[in-house]
mmCIF file of N, CA and C in Angstrom:
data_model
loop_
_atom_site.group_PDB
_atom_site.id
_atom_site.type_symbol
_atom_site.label_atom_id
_atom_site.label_comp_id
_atom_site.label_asym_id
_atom_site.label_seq_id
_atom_site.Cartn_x
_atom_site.Cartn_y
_atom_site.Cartn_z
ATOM 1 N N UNK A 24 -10.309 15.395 -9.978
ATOM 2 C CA UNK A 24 -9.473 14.481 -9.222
ATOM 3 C C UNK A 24 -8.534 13.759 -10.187
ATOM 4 N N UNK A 25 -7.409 14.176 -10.063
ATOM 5 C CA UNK A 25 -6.556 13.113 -10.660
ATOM 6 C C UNK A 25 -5.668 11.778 -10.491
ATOM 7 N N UNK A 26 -6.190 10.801 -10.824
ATOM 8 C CA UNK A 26 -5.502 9.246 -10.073
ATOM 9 C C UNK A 26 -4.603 9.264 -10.335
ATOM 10 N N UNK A 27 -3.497 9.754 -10.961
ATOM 11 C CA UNK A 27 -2.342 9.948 -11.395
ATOM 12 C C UNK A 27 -1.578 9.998 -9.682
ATOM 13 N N UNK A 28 -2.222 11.484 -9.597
ATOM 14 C CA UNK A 28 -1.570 11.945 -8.487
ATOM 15 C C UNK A 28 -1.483 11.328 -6.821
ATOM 16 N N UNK A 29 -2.701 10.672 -6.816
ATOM 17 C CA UNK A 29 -2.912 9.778 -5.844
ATOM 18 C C UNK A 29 -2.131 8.692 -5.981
ATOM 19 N N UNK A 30 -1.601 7.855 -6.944
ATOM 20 C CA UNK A 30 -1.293 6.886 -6.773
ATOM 21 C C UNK A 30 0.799 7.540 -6.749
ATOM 22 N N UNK A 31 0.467 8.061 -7.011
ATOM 23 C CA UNK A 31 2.279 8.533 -6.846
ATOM 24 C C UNK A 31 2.334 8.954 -4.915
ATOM 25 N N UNK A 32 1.671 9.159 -4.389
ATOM 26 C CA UNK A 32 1.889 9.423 -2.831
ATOM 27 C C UNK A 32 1.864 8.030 -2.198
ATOM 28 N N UNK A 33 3.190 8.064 -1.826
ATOM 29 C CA UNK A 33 3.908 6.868 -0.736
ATOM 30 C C UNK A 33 2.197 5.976 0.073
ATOM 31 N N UNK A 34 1.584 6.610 0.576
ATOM 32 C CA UNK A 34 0.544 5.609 1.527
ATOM 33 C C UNK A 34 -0.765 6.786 1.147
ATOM 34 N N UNK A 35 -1.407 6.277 0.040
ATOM 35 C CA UNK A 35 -2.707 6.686 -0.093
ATOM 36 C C UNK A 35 -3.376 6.033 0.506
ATOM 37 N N UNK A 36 -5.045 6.875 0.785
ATOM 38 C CA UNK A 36 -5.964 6.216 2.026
ATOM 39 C C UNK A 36 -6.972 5.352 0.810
ATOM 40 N N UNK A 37 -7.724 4.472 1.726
ATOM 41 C CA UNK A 37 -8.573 3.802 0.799
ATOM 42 C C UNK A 37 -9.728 4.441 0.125
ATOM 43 N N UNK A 38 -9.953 6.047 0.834
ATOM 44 C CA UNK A 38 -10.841 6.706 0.764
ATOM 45 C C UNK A 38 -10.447 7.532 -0.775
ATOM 46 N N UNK A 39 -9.062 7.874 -0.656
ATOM 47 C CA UNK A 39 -8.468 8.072 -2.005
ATOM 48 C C UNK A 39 -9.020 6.903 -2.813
ATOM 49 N N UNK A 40 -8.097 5.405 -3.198
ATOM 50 C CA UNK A 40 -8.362 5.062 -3.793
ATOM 51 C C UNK A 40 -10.022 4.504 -4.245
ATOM 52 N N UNK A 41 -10.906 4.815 -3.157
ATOM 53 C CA UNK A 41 -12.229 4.895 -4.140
ATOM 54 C C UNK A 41 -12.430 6.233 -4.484
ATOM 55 N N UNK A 42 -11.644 7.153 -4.222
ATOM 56 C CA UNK A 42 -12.266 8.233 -5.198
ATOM 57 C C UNK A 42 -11.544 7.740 -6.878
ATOM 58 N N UNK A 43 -10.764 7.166 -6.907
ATOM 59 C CA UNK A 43 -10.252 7.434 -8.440
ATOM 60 C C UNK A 43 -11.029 5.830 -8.949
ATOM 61 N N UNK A 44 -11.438 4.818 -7.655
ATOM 62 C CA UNK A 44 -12.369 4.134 -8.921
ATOM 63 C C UNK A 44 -13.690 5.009 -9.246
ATOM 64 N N UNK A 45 -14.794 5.668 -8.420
ATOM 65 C CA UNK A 45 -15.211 6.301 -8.882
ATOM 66 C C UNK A 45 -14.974 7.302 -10.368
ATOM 67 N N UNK A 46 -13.971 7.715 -10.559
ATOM 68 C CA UNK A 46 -13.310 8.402 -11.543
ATOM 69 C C UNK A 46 -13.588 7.335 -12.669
ATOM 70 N N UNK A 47 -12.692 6.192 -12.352
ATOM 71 C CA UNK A 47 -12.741 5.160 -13.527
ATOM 72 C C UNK A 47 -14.713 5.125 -14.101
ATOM 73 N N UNK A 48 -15.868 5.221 -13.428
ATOM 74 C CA UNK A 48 -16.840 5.108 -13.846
ATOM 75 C C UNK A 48 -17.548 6.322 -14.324
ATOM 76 N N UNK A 49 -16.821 7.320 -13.661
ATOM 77 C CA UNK A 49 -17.024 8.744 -14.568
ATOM 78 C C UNK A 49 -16.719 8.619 -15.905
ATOM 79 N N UNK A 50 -15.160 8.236 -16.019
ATOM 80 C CA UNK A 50 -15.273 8.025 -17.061
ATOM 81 C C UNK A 50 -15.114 7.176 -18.175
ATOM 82 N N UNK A 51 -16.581 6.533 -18.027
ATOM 83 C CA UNK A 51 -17.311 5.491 -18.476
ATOM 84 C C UNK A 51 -16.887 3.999 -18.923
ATOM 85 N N UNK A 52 -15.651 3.970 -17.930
ATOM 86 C CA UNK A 52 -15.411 2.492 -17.779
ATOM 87 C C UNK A 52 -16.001 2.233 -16.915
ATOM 88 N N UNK A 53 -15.575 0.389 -16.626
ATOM 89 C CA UNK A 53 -16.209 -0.458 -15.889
ATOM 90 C C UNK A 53 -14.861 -0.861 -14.961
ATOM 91 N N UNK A 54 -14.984 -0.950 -13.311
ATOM 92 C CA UNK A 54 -14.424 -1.357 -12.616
ATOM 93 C C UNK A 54 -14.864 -2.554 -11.775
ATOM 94 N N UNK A 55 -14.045 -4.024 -11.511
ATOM 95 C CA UNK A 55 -14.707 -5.137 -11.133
ATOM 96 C C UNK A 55 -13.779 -5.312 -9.588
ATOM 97 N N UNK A 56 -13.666 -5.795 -8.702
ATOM 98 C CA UNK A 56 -13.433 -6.215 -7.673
ATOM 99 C C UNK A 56 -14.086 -7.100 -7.687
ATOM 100 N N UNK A 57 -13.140 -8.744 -7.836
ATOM 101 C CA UNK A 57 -13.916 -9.847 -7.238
ATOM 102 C C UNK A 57 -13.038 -10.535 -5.990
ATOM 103 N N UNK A 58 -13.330 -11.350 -5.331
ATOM 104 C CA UNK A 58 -12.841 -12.307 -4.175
ATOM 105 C C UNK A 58 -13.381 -13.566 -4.077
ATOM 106 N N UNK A 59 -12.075 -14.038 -4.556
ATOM 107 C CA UNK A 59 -12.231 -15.421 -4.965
ATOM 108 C C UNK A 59 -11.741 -16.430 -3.620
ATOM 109 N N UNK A 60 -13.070 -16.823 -2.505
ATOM 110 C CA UNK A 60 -12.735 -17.721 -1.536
ATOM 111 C C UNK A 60 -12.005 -19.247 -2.171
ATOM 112 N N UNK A 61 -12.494 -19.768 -3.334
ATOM 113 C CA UNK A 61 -12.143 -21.038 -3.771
ATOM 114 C C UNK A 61 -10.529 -20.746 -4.161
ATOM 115 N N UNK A 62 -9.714 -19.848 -4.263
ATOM 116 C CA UNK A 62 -8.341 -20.160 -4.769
ATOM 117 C C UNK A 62 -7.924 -20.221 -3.803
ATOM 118 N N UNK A 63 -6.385 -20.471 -3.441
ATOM 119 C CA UNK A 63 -5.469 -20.889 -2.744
ATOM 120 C C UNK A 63 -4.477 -19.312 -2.355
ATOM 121 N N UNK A 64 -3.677 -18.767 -3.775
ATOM 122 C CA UNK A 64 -3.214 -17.978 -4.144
ATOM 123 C C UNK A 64 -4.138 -16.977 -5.260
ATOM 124 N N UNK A 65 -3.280 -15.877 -4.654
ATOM 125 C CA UNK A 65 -4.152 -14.791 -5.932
ATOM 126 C C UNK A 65 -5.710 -14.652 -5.631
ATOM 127 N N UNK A 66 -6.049 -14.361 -4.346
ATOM 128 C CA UNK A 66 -7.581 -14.809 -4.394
ATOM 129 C C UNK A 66 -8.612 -13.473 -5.025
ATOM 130 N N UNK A 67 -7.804 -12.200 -5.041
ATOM 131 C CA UNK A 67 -8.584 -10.775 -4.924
ATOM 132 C C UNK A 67 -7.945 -10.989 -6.729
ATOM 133 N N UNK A 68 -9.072 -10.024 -7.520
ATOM 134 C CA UNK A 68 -9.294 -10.029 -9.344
ATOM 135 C C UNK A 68 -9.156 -8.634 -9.061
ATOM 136 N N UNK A 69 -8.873 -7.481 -9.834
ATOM 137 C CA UNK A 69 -9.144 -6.402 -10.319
ATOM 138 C C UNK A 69 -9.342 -6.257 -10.831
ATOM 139 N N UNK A 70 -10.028 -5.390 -12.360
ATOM 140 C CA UNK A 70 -10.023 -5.587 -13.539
ATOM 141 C C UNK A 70 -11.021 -4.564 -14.089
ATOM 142 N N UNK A 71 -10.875 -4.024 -15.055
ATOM 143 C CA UNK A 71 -11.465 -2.708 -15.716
ATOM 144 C C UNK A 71 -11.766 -2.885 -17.039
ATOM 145 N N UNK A 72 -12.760 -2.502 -17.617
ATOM 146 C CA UNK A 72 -13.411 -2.673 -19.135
ATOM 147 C C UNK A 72 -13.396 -1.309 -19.431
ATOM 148 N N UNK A 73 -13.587 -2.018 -20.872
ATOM 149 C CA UNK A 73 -13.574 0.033 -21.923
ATOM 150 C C UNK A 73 -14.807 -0.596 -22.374
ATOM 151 N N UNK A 74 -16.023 0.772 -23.188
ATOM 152 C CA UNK A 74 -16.715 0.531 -24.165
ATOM 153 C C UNK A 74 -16.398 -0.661 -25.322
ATOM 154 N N UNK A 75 -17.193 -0.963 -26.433
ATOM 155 C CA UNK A 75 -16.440 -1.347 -27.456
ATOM 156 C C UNK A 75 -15.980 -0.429 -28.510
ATOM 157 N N UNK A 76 -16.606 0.879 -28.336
ATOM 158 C CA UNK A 76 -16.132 2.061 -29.316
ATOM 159 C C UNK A 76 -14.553 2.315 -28.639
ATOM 160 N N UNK A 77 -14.420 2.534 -27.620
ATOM 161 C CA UNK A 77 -12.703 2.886 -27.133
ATOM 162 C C UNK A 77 -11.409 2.034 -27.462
ATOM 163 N N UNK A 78 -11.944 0.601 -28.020
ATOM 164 C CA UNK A 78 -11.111 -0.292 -28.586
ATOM 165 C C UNK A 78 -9.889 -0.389 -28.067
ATOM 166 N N UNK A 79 -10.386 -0.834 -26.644
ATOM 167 C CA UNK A 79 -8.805 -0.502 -25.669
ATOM 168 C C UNK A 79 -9.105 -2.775 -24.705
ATOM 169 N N UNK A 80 -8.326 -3.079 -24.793
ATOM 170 C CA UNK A 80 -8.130 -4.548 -24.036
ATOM 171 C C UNK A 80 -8.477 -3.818 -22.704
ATOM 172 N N UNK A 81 -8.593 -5.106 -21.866
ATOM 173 C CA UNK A 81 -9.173 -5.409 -20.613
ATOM 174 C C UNK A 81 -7.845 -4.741 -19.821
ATOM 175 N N UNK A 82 -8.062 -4.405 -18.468
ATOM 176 C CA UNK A 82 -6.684 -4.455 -17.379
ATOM 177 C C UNK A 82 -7.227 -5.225 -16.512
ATOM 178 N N UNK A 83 -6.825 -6.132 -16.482
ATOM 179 C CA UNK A 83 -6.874 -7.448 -15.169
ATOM 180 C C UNK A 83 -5.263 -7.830 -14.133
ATOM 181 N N UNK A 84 -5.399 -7.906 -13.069
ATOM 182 C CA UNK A 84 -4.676 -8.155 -12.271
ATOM 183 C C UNK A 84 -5.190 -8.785 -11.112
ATOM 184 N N UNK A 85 -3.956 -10.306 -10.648
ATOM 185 C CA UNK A 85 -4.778 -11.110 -9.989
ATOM 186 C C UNK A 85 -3.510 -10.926 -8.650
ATOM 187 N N UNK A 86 -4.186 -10.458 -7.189
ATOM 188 C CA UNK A 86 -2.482 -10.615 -6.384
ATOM 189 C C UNK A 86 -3.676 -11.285 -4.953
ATOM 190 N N UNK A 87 -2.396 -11.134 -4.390
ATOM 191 C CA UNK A 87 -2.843 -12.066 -2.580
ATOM 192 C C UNK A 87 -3.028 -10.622 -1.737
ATOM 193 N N UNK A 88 -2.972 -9.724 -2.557
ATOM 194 C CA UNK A 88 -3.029 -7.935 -1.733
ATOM 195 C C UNK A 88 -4.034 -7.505 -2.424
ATOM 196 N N UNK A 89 -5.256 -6.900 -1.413
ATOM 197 C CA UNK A 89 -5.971 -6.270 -2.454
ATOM 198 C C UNK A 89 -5.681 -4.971 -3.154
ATOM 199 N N UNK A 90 -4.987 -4.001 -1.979
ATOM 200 C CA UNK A 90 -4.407 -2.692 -2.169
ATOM 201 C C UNK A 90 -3.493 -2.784 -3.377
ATOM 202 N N UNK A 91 -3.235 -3.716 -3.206
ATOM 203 C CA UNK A 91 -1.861 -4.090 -4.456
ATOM 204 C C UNK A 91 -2.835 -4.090 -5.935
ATOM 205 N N UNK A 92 -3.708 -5.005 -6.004
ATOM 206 C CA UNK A 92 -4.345 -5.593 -6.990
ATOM 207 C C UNK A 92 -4.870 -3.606 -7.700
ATOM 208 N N UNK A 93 -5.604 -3.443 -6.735
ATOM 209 C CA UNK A 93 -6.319 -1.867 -7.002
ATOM 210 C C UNK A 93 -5.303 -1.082 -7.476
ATOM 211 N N UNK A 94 -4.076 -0.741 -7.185
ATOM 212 C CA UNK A 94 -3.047 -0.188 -7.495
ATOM 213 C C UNK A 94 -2.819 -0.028 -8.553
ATOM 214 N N UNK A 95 -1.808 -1.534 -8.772
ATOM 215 C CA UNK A 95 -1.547 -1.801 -10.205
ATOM 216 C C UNK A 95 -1.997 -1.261 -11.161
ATOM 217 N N UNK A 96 -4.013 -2.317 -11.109
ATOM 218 C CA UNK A 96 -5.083 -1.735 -11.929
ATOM 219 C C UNK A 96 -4.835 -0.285 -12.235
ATOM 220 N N UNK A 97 -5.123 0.060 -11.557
ATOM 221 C CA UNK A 97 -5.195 1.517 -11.978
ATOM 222 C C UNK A 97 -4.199 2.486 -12.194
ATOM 223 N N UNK A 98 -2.821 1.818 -12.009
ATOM 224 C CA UNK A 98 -1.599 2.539 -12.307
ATOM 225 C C UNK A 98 -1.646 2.168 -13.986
ATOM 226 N N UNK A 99 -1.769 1.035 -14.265
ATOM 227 C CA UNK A 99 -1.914 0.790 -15.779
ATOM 228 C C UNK A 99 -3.121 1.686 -16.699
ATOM 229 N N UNK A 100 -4.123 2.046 -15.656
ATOM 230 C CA UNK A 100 -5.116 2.461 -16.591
ATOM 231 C C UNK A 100 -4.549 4.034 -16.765
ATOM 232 N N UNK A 101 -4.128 4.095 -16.184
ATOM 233 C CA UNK A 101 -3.613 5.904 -16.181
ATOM 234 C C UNK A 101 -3.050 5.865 -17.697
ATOM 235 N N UNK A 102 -2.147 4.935 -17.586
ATOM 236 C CA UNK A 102 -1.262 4.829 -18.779
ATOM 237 C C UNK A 102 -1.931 4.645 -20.181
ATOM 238 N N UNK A 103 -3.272 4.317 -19.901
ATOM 239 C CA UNK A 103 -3.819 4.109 -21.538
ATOM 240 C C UNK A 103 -5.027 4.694 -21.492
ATOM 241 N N UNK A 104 -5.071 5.356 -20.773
ATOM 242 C CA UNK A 104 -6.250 6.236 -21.073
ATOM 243 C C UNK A 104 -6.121 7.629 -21.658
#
């Protein structure tokens, strides 16, 4: 499965985008979804970890969309992985 390719199609299903977080834990990162009732703005977190051997920074993204938030995330991780 490639998230690449999913995320380039105009209206992917959500069923897509958990297949490519799945992917992200294949391969052997960490994917977080939090929901933050106490904020105002920005309430949905995204955010993905590497090992400490992969020596790669965090991808965090904070939006008022969750689809958005998941997106992003993972449009960036394509890019550095």
């Amino acid at each position: 499965m490639d998230i690449k390719k999913i995320l380039e199609k105009e209206n992917s299903t959500i069923e897509e985008l958990f297949d490519c977080i799945e992917q992200v834990k294949k391969n052997g990162d960490v994917m977080v979804i939090k929901l933050d009732g106490m904020r105002v703005d920005k309430q949905y977190t995204v955010f993905i970890t590497f090992p400490i051997e992969k020596k790669k920074e965090m991808i965090r993204y904070d939006e008022d969309n969750l689809r958005k938030a998941i997106i992003n995330t993972l449009t960036f991780y394509v890019k550095v992985i």
